[in-house]
Amino acid sequence: MSEKIEFKRKFTEIQPIYSMWLREVIRFFNMKPRVISTIVQPVLFLALLALPMSKLFHGAPPEMEQTMFGGLNFFSFLVPGIVGIGLLFGGTMSGVTVLWDKDFGFLKEVMVAPVRRTSLMLGRTFGGLTVGMLQALITIGVASVFGIWYGFKISSLSGFLLAIVFCVLTFFIFSCFGIILGGLFEGTEGFMAFVNLIQMPLFFLSGAMIPISQLKGVPVLYQIQFINPLTYGVDGLRSALTGSTPFFPIWIDIIVLITVAVVFLLLGAYTFSKMEVD
Amino acid sequence: MEDVIVVEGLTKRFGNFVAVNNIDFTVKEREIFGFLGPNGAGKSTTIKILITLLHPTSGSAKICGYDVVKEPYNVRKKIGVVFQDRSSDRVLTGRQNLDLHGRMYTMSKEEREKKIKEVLRLLELEGVENIRLNSLPEGVRRRFEVARGFMTNPKVVFLDEPTIGFDIKARRDLWSQIKDAKEKEGSAVLLTTHYIEEADYLCDRVAIIDHAKIVAIDTPENLKKSVGTMLISFQIGDKNGNGLSYFIDRVKRLDWVIGVLKDNNPIILKIEKGEGRVLDLIEFADKIGFEIISIDEREPNLEDAFLYYTGRTIREAEGG
Ligand SMILES: Nc1ncnc2c1ncn2[C@@H]1O[C@H](COP(=O)(O)OP(=O)(O)OP(=O)(O)O)[C@@H](O)[C@H]1O
Ligand SMILES: [Mg+2]
């Protein structure tokens, strides 16, 4: 009897999850500055970071560049890294939206709805994910246009689809990470200060800008790369997107990401279920 | 009639501080039940326990037969909530807020459209439903929250200080809208307020709550009656410097004075009904060296009932 009720409940929670997703998406499109920055940000990163940096190797023999960047030129090497920045920043920011909802009172409204908190969390994560994927696709699209002159090309359709999988997993991980942090901090200020602090090392020690192997001689920094989930995300994404040789075997990337995603999801759901509202 | 809320021995402590102290009450189907009490009396805390956001320290509460601690999911399906503080998504329009709310309660598309239309009409919000809440005045946003509270056929709607910050006209309008919505949806309402008139006008029964305790529960009529049949209240000046307590002491002994409800300015006396009380009192005061500055003979109101049960006016209790 009670099992039947439970089943029905799980089943019918698809609509609440959908409604949380829908809210995130409507919110996104209702806030024009966010829409604009989502489009402009990747263009700026590509134009102001990837393009100038790829000039570092101007005049050097192409073989040198290719041995250093796993068979790629520097620009192509940087493109997946820049997609990675978007996933890291965008994902972690989901945590701040939880805090905003706390501040602006909307969290109470959803907390008294007859819906599991896990569903609430999943819904908003999917919502963030949708926006995050939109940005990732824009980045890849714009990079492909620049790529006509700078030698970046998507390797194959299957590679592209696999790249999407890596994007989804990476974003999902940082989204849960953001929600966990959101549960630990009372106000937005503390959260933002901490996120700004932690985003730097996560980003620079992920192989997004500098090949993982280049740091071999630097003790601590080299090892940190191995415990940073973004490292595996960018490594898999880069290999899938460009057809280059990954640093880790690709299945290792996938397994690590899935494991971290599951652990973070559980931790995030736990934090969300313990979150106090008043 | 069935009881939709049954609360027994409910207590909530925050550390050593007791916010809700061993309260009991029941709310009947379709009844408007009011919590009248000053700031910090424990009204919102009680509501938060009933709507499953806080766990009680001890005691029990049931909504439609479901325990708020053991069966929160079933409780949530039966209730609508209008929080004291804002709780809408202001980046969205009123309609989008209502629509998302309906989805959270797994209402079908037809149901949602029908209900949204209905509550928009009840709260007189037609025409502004497609404007983002950001660009609407506070009072309109509040009405959208009330509309949302009634949208899902709730058995009980909780309204935590629904008209706080409203002017008189807007307050009266919302009162009649709440009454209409409650009639149409067949819900019971638990409302908190520190406005005397709100409790008096809207509520079938009122619980007077002070210092975390319920000190009286009854209909507004009976609460007023329990104070007495007639009151006389007056502002007094002390011409000879005898002191107010001297005056009180003397006036108590008049045979038509039943008791003293309030012994500082304005003084309120419980009296027997009769002719010429006002003149008698003015003469009496003059005789013993006091002057009456203003005077009013009237039947007790809910404000007097609050004073009678708590020993202070609600304004004093608010620290104003
Ligand atoms: N989470 C909490 N921790 C500690 N004390 C609390 C907490 N929540 C409420 N209180 C205290 O409990 C008391 C009752 O608060 P409550 O919000 O229930 O009052 P209220 O009757 O709703 O008053 P108001 O008219 O101000 O809304 C207050 O003194 C408040 O400071
Ligand atoms: Mg309150």
XYZ file of C-alpha atoms and ligand atoms in Angstrom:
630
model
C 0.000 0.000 0.000
C 2.521 2.586 1.113
C 4.867 1.401 -1.609
C 2.217 2.234 -4.170
C 1.896 5.772 -2.831
C 5.644 6.192 -2.887
C 5.816 5.059 -6.482
C 3.142 7.466 -7.555
C 4.928 10.239 -5.773
C 8.239 9.621 -7.496
C 6.538 9.384 -10.816
C 4.554 12.567 -10.473
C 7.575 14.556 -9.363
C 8.632 14.847 -12.964
C 6.367 17.849 -13.257
C 7.827 19.726 -10.247
C 11.339 19.027 -11.546
C 10.230 20.357 -14.898
C 8.726 23.420 -13.240
C 11.980 24.241 -11.447
C 13.803 23.810 -14.746
C 11.295 26.012 -16.511
C 11.674 28.708 -13.899
C 15.447 28.853 -14.341
C 15.055 29.112 -18.087
C 12.310 31.780 -17.971
C 14.355 33.729 -15.442
C 17.361 33.562 -17.695
C 15.516 34.932 -20.705
C 13.742 37.552 -18.572
C 17.097 38.985 -17.535
C 18.494 40.552 -20.693
C 21.916 41.413 -19.176
C 22.427 37.733 -18.386
C 21.512 36.694 -21.914
C 23.913 39.237 -23.357
C 26.796 38.313 -21.063
C 26.271 34.626 -21.818
C 26.819 35.353 -25.488
C 29.482 38.017 -25.177
C 31.626 36.382 -22.497
C 32.861 33.424 -24.584
C 33.507 35.733 -27.546
C 35.614 37.967 -25.318
C 37.534 35.065 -23.831
C 38.308 33.714 -27.274
C 39.195 37.091 -28.769
C 41.129 38.509 -25.817
C 42.680 35.407 -24.327
C 42.966 32.587 -26.826
C 43.857 34.667 -29.869
C 46.644 36.753 -28.300
C 48.081 33.790 -26.442
C 48.239 31.675 -29.554
C 50.546 34.391 -30.952
C 53.164 33.368 -28.385
C 54.288 30.690 -30.804
C 54.317 32.965 -33.803
C 57.294 32.115 -35.937
C 58.202 28.978 -33.985
C 58.261 25.703 -35.947
C 54.770 24.101 -35.878
C 56.228 20.776 -34.697
C 57.389 22.406 -31.466
C 53.911 23.759 -30.788
C 52.356 20.389 -31.579
C 54.607 18.330 -29.335
C 53.867 20.661 -26.481
C 50.061 20.647 -26.928
C 49.354 17.029 -27.744
C 49.287 17.454 -31.501
C 47.343 20.733 -31.465
C 48.239 24.331 -32.091
C 47.933 26.559 -29.044
C 44.643 28.139 -30.132
C 42.937 24.765 -30.564
C 44.401 23.691 -27.238
C 42.877 26.726 -25.525
C 39.340 26.413 -26.950
C 38.269 23.475 -24.740
C 39.961 25.237 -21.823
C 37.776 28.278 -22.373
C 34.669 26.126 -22.597
C 35.865 24.717 -19.264
C 36.059 28.190 -17.665
C 32.417 28.744 -18.613
C 31.400 25.432 -17.077
C 33.329 26.130 -13.868
C 32.039 29.688 -13.404
C 28.503 28.983 -14.568
C 28.155 25.825 -12.512
C 29.451 27.309 -9.280
C 27.157 30.302 -9.771
C 24.135 27.997 -9.409
C 24.989 28.000 -5.722
C 24.566 31.724 -5.526
C 21.124 31.476 -7.077
C 20.113 29.307 -4.133
C 21.348 32.032 -1.794
C 19.477 34.674 -3.778
C 16.332 32.624 -3.448
C 16.965 32.398 0.271
C 17.430 36.177 0.507
C 14.484 36.975 -1.724
C 12.187 34.511 -0.006
C 11.364 32.304 -2.975
C 13.045 29.324 -1.352
C 10.297 29.214 1.316
C 7.640 28.975 -1.339
C 9.195 25.882 -2.895
C 10.096 24.361 0.465
C 6.419 24.102 1.488
C 5.365 22.556 -1.815
C 4.650 18.816 -1.674
C 7.885 18.016 -3.474
C 11.073 16.282 -2.369
C 13.984 18.585 -1.893
C 16.094 16.341 -4.095
C 13.657 17.038 -6.923
C 13.867 20.756 -6.257
C 17.629 20.572 -6.422
C 17.650 18.456 -9.565
C 15.235 20.808 -11.296
C 17.336 23.857 -10.676
C 20.539 22.035 -11.577
C 19.010 21.013 -14.910
C 17.916 24.606 -15.429
C 21.443 25.883 -14.828
C 22.752 23.092 -17.002
C 20.610 24.197 -19.920
C 21.964 27.719 -19.732
C 25.503 26.374 -19.242
C 25.230 24.142 -22.305
C 23.915 27.041 -24.346
C 27.048 28.963 -23.439
C 29.311 25.997 -24.165
C 27.739 25.574 -27.604
C 28.111 29.269 -28.360
C 31.784 29.076 -27.361
C 32.407 26.096 -29.591
C 30.485 27.721 -32.441
C 32.366 31.012 -32.238
C 35.670 29.147 -31.888
C 34.879 27.225 -35.068
C 34.423 30.513 -36.897
C 37.748 31.868 -35.583
C 39.104 28.423 -36.302
C 38.808 28.991 -40.064
C 41.868 31.237 -39.702
C 43.450 29.776 -36.588
C 43.248 26.112 -37.396
C 40.614 24.910 -34.883
C 38.246 22.232 -36.152
C 35.788 19.844 -34.517
C 37.184 16.390 -35.165
C 33.966 14.467 -35.871
C 30.272 14.317 -35.031
C 30.776 11.494 -32.524
C 33.620 13.467 -30.982
C 31.337 16.481 -30.683
C 28.613 14.425 -28.984
C 31.137 12.960 -26.559
C 32.348 16.501 -25.870
C 28.782 17.442 -24.909
C 28.742 14.555 -22.440
C 31.924 15.881 -20.846
C 30.447 19.368 -20.679
C 27.287 18.099 -18.999
C 29.202 16.078 -16.408
C 31.590 18.925 -15.625
C 28.860 21.514 -15.300
C 26.789 19.188 -13.161
C 29.718 18.657 -10.769
C 30.343 22.365 -10.267
C 26.659 23.072 -10.001
C 26.358 20.616 -7.091
C 29.576 22.052 -5.673
C 27.999 25.520 -5.765
C 24.858 24.292 -4.031
C 26.912 22.592 -1.310
C 28.795 25.852 -0.732
C 25.500 27.763 -0.829
C 24.320 25.614 2.052
C 27.461 26.313 4.075
C 27.327 30.083 3.756
C 24.636 32.282 5.247
C 24.969 35.308 2.983
C 25.992 36.032 -0.567
C 29.112 38.030 0.412
C 30.857 35.154 2.158
C 29.905 32.788 -0.610
C 31.189 35.074 -3.358
C 34.467 35.759 -1.557
C 35.095 32.054 -1.140
C 34.096 31.185 -4.695
C 36.376 33.848 -6.141
C 39.194 32.467 -4.064
C 38.690 28.856 -5.051
C 37.950 29.441 -8.743
C 41.498 30.689 -9.426
C 43.391 27.520 -8.486
C 40.650 25.307 -9.915
C 40.965 27.062 -13.217
C 44.748 27.422 -13.473
C 45.510 23.948 -12.189
C 43.202 22.081 -14.542
C 45.192 21.837 -17.736
C 42.841 24.386 -19.292
C 45.625 26.861 -20.104
C 48.821 24.911 -19.511
C 49.273 21.223 -20.368
C 49.128 19.027 -17.269
C 52.543 17.513 -17.971
C 54.225 20.931 -18.137
C 53.908 21.227 -14.342
C 55.752 17.985 -13.676
C 58.708 19.720 -12.045
C 56.560 21.831 -9.708
C 55.761 19.766 -6.601
C 52.383 20.614 -4.988
C 50.863 22.313 -8.036
C 51.396 19.274 -10.209
C 49.545 17.010 -7.770
C 46.682 19.409 -7.233
C 45.771 18.945 -10.875
C 44.983 15.315 -10.156
C 42.425 16.062 -7.452
C 40.741 18.796 -9.475
C 37.637 17.442 -11.279
C 37.966 20.169 -13.908
C 41.238 18.539 -15.022
C 39.391 15.401 -16.092
C 36.554 17.420 -17.619
C 38.858 19.527 -19.780
C 41.090 16.567 -20.651
C 38.176 14.478 -21.932
C 36.488 17.431 -23.582
C 39.646 18.431 -25.424
C 40.352 14.987 -26.721
C 36.745 14.417 -27.811
C 36.410 17.787 -29.493
C 39.758 17.948 -31.305
C 40.761 14.306 -31.659
C 44.017 14.939 -29.775
C 45.585 12.414 -27.412
C 44.226 12.813 -23.858
C 46.529 12.943 -20.837
C 44.494 10.253 -19.044
C 42.811 7.420 -20.914
C 39.376 8.725 -21.879
C 37.525 6.070 -19.864
C 39.409 7.221 -16.741
C 38.157 10.753 -17.383
C 34.593 9.486 -17.678
C 34.717 7.253 -14.614
C 36.267 9.950 -12.431
C 33.701 12.519 -13.557
C 30.729 10.206 -13.044
C 31.949 9.202 -9.601
C 32.517 12.780 -8.509
C 29.142 13.786 -9.981
C 27.310 11.123 -7.992
C 29.113 11.967 -4.749
C 28.517 15.700 -5.210
C 24.869 15.129 -6.122
C 24.321 13.188 -2.914
C 26.173 15.785 -0.855
C 24.257 18.570 -2.582
C 20.912 16.877 -2.028
C 21.832 16.358 1.619
C 22.816 20.016 2.068
C 19.650 21.148 0.338
C 17.473 18.919 2.487
C 19.091 20.303 5.643
C 18.862 23.880 4.511
C 16.961 26.090 6.958
C 14.505 28.626 5.689
C 12.686 31.293 7.584
C -17.968 19.963 11.514
C -14.534 18.482 11.192
C -11.441 20.063 12.690
C -8.846 20.839 10.031
C -6.201 21.949 12.527
C -5.688 20.273 15.889
C -2.848 21.559 18.039
C -2.004 20.070 21.418
C 0.605 21.213 23.894
C 2.732 22.738 21.144
C 6.050 24.188 22.342
C 9.026 25.600 20.467
C 12.287 26.609 22.123
C 15.244 28.325 20.505
C 17.994 27.486 22.980
C 16.631 28.641 26.304
C 14.187 31.055 24.739
C 10.595 29.837 24.572
C 8.962 31.179 21.403
C 5.787 29.075 21.643
C 4.696 27.913 25.063
C 2.394 24.907 25.367
C -0.468 26.092 23.183
C -3.681 24.233 22.315
C -6.292 25.144 19.738
C -8.416 23.737 16.947
C -9.649 25.243 13.706
C -12.856 24.034 12.082
C -13.533 23.490 8.430
C -14.178 26.764 6.551
C -13.493 28.821 9.632
C -11.401 31.991 9.708
C -9.313 31.694 12.819
C -7.155 34.623 13.923
C -3.992 34.877 15.976
C -4.011 38.335 17.513
C -0.800 39.317 19.225
C 2.049 41.836 19.342
C 5.500 41.557 17.688
C 7.452 38.566 18.892
C 4.424 36.833 20.420
C 5.236 33.629 18.545
C 2.658 33.816 15.731
C 5.004 33.176 12.821
C 6.857 30.475 14.713
C 3.583 28.612 15.244
C 2.748 28.937 11.557
C 6.188 27.683 10.525
C 5.636 24.572 12.609
C 2.183 23.995 11.103
C 3.444 24.366 7.543
C 6.285 21.859 8.222
C 9.202 24.298 7.994
C 10.136 23.988 11.677
C 10.061 21.035 14.052
C 8.314 21.601 17.381
C 10.281 21.001 20.581
C 7.300 19.134 22.012
C 3.576 18.702 21.565
C 1.727 17.786 18.407
C -0.054 19.401 15.488
C -2.285 17.804 12.893
C -3.583 19.267 9.636
C -6.541 17.368 8.188
C -5.554 14.457 10.390
C -1.914 14.376 9.225
C 0.876 14.901 11.704
C 3.100 17.826 10.715
C 6.277 16.038 11.797
C 5.528 12.497 10.632
C 3.577 13.205 7.445
C 4.822 16.540 6.139
C 4.224 15.543 2.520
C 0.517 14.946 3.080
C 0.234 18.133 5.114
C 1.800 20.184 2.317
C -0.719 18.922 -0.200
C -3.545 20.272 1.936
C -2.304 23.784 2.603
C -1.696 27.145 0.988
C 0.724 29.609 2.553
C 1.121 33.367 2.412
C 4.331 34.177 4.258
C 4.909 37.265 6.340
C 7.901 38.223 4.182
C 7.976 38.267 0.418
C 8.160 34.910 -1.295
C 7.575 35.393 -5.025
C 10.019 35.405 -7.882
C 10.033 39.045 -8.880
C 11.856 38.488 -12.126
C 8.782 36.592 -13.295
C 5.298 37.911 -14.000
C 2.361 37.251 -11.681
C 0.961 34.693 -14.069
C 4.305 32.899 -14.401
C 4.520 32.696 -10.609
C 1.022 31.222 -10.405
C 1.657 28.823 -13.258
C 4.881 27.475 -11.720
C 3.082 27.099 -8.420
C 0.387 25.014 -10.096
C 3.013 22.817 -11.717
C 4.730 22.228 -8.387
C 1.407 20.860 -7.170
C 1.165 18.722 -10.325
C -1.968 20.416 -11.627
C -2.828 19.743 -15.255
C -2.742 22.519 -17.819
C -6.544 22.895 -17.892
C -6.743 22.927 -14.104
C -4.018 25.552 -13.918
C -5.663 27.837 -16.432
C -9.030 27.521 -14.773
C -7.655 28.188 -11.301
C -5.426 31.055 -12.368
C -8.392 32.738 -14.001
C -10.438 32.179 -10.870
C -7.930 33.545 -8.355
C -7.049 36.490 -10.582
C -10.719 37.431 -10.554
C -11.119 36.865 -6.795
C -8.118 39.040 -5.938
C -8.992 41.604 -8.624
C -5.722 41.138 -10.459
C -7.033 40.863 -14.010
C -5.039 43.021 -16.376
C -1.759 43.049 -14.422
C -0.970 39.331 -14.565
C 1.497 39.661 -17.419
C 3.615 42.374 -15.817
C 6.789 41.402 -14.023
C 6.370 41.666 -10.247
C 9.441 43.916 -10.104
C 7.493 46.698 -11.747
C 4.326 46.378 -9.652
C 3.557 48.088 -6.327
C 4.031 46.130 -3.110
C 0.278 45.816 -2.462
C -0.353 44.171 -5.833
C 2.514 41.746 -5.299
C 0.987 40.849 -1.964
C -2.332 40.102 -3.626
C -0.583 37.768 -6.053
C 0.802 35.891 -3.058
C -2.667 35.605 -1.566
C -3.990 34.422 -4.933
C -1.268 31.795 -5.020
C -2.173 30.672 -1.508
C -5.724 29.854 -2.596
C -4.856 28.345 -5.956
C -4.491 24.632 -5.199
C -7.824 23.916 -3.484
C -6.207 24.014 -0.050
C -8.137 22.836 2.986
C -6.290 25.388 5.097
C -4.718 28.666 4.030
C -2.163 30.304 6.309
C -1.986 34.080 6.065
C 0.856 35.559 8.115
C 0.076 39.266 8.569
C -1.497 39.598 5.137
C -2.102 43.354 5.185
C 1.031 44.619 6.906
C 2.072 47.942 5.413
C -1.262 48.488 3.641
C -3.258 51.720 3.865
C -6.799 51.545 5.227
C -8.507 51.381 1.858
C -6.245 48.663 0.479
C -6.587 46.728 3.716
C -10.399 46.765 3.562
C -10.298 45.654 -0.068
C -8.018 42.750 0.719
C -10.231 41.710 3.633
C -13.247 41.314 1.415
C -11.156 39.583 -1.242
C -9.894 37.118 1.349
C -13.465 36.461 2.477
C -14.606 35.861 -1.101
C -11.665 33.597 -1.899
C -12.222 31.564 1.243
C -15.935 31.150 0.443
C -15.297 30.164 -3.146
C -12.488 27.708 -2.415
C -14.078 26.327 0.741
C -10.869 26.665 2.733
C -10.330 27.338 6.387
C -8.017 30.272 7.121
C -5.489 30.717 9.890
C -4.524 34.348 9.941
C -2.101 36.226 12.160
C -2.349 39.913 12.780
C -1.584 42.650 15.213
C -4.372 44.796 13.853
C -7.399 44.752 16.136
C -9.822 45.715 13.347
C -8.503 42.940 11.114
C -9.176 40.274 13.715
C -12.560 41.794 14.502
C -13.735 42.134 10.925
C -12.379 38.924 9.403
C -12.259 36.259 12.067
C -14.917 33.820 13.208
C -12.779 33.083 16.242
C -9.726 34.793 17.671
C -6.893 33.513 19.839
C -5.227 36.250 21.839
C -1.554 35.370 22.009
C 1.014 37.118 24.167
C 4.459 36.097 25.414
C 4.292 32.791 23.517
C 1.025 31.781 25.187
C -2.605 31.729 24.131
C -4.482 33.597 26.844
C -8.003 33.391 25.395
C -9.845 31.842 22.446
C -13.382 32.798 21.449
C -15.510 34.644 18.930
C -14.815 38.379 18.797
C -18.306 38.937 20.269
C -17.717 36.707 23.265
C -14.259 38.097 23.877
C -15.722 41.576 24.046
C -18.555 40.396 26.282
C -16.159 38.784 28.695
C -14.723 42.228 29.414
C -18.131 43.566 30.533
C -21.239 45.221 29.166
C -20.217 48.870 29.246
C -16.972 50.809 29.577
C -16.105 54.389 30.215
C -12.710 55.653 29.160
C -11.310 59.097 29.894
C -8.229 61.276 29.955
C -7.757 62.873 33.348
C -5.792 65.835 34.719
C -4.561 65.966 38.310
C -5.323 69.567 39.484
C -4.171 69.292 43.103
C -1.369 66.782 42.710
C -3.103 64.006 44.661
C -1.866 61.324 42.296
C -3.782 59.038 39.954
C -3.794 56.153 42.395
C -5.790 58.269 44.825
C -8.341 58.897 42.115
C -8.537 55.219 41.198
C -8.976 54.285 44.812
C -11.905 56.672 45.214
C -13.631 55.969 41.902
C -13.578 52.206 42.548
C -15.944 52.738 45.433
C -18.704 54.282 43.316
C -21.569 51.799 43.277
C -21.934 51.747 39.471
C -18.237 51.072 38.890
C -17.603 47.344 38.526
C -13.861 47.409 38.061
C -10.781 49.086 36.633
C -9.598 47.853 33.252
C -6.758 50.337 32.897
C -5.420 52.532 35.678
C -3.308 55.022 33.735
C -4.299 57.636 31.177
C -6.568 57.079 29.388
C -8.228 55.317 32.318
C -10.832 52.671 31.475
C -13.542 51.603 33.941
C -16.006 48.746 33.687
C -19.399 50.087 34.621
C -23.029 49.126 35.001
C -25.252 50.384 32.207
C -27.260 53.417 33.244
C -28.257 57.022 32.594
C -25.947 59.979 33.078
C -22.726 58.159 33.899
C -20.572 60.650 32.010
C -21.954 63.640 33.895
C -21.749 61.804 37.228
C -18.087 61.046 36.634
C -17.197 64.572 35.606
C -18.841 65.915 38.768
C -17.203 63.309 40.957
C -13.755 64.009 39.534
C -14.185 67.722 40.050
C -15.250 67.184 43.665
C -12.020 65.343 44.538
C -9.694 67.694 42.663
C -9.344 66.139 39.180
C -10.482 67.303 35.779
C -11.722 65.162 32.926
C -10.086 66.242 29.656
C -11.946 63.878 27.345
C -14.427 61.115 27.995
C -16.193 58.354 26.085
C -18.807 55.815 27.130
C -18.882 52.724 24.934
C -19.265 48.986 24.656
C -16.060 46.956 24.898
C -14.125 46.355 21.661
C -11.492 43.753 20.864
C -8.759 46.126 21.953
C -10.306 46.158 25.421
C -10.447 42.374 25.344
C -6.739 42.264 24.562
C -6.101 44.580 27.501
C -8.375 42.544 29.738
C -6.566 39.263 29.011
C -2.971 40.472 28.800
C -2.966 43.430 31.187
C -1.609 45.805 28.539
C -2.735 47.396 25.314
C -1.406 45.958 22.092
C 0.452 49.231 21.496
C 2.206 48.965 24.852
C 3.005 45.341 24.039
C 4.627 46.422 20.776
C 6.807 48.751 22.834
C 5.443 51.897 21.147
N 15.239 30.924 14.477
C 15.109 31.614 15.629
N 16.092 31.606 16.556
C 15.954 32.284 17.712
N 14.887 33.017 18.052
C 13.874 33.075 17.172
C 13.931 32.382 15.913
N 12.777 32.622 15.246
C 12.045 33.422 16.043
N 12.695 33.691 17.191
C 12.186 34.523 18.296
O 10.949 33.999 18.717
C 10.056 35.049 19.040
C 8.755 34.855 18.313
O 8.969 35.134 16.943
P 7.804 35.113 15.880
O 8.429 35.432 14.574
O 7.055 33.859 15.998
O 6.909 36.337 16.355
P 5.590 36.931 15.700
O 4.504 36.771 16.672
O 5.406 36.380 14.350
O 5.934 38.463 15.624
P 5.929 39.502 14.418
O 4.703 40.321 14.570
O 7.170 40.297 14.677
O 5.994 38.749 13.145
C 10.751 36.346 18.732
O 11.232 36.905 19.931
C 11.895 35.940 17.843
O 13.005 36.772 18.060
Mg 5.471 37.077 12.488
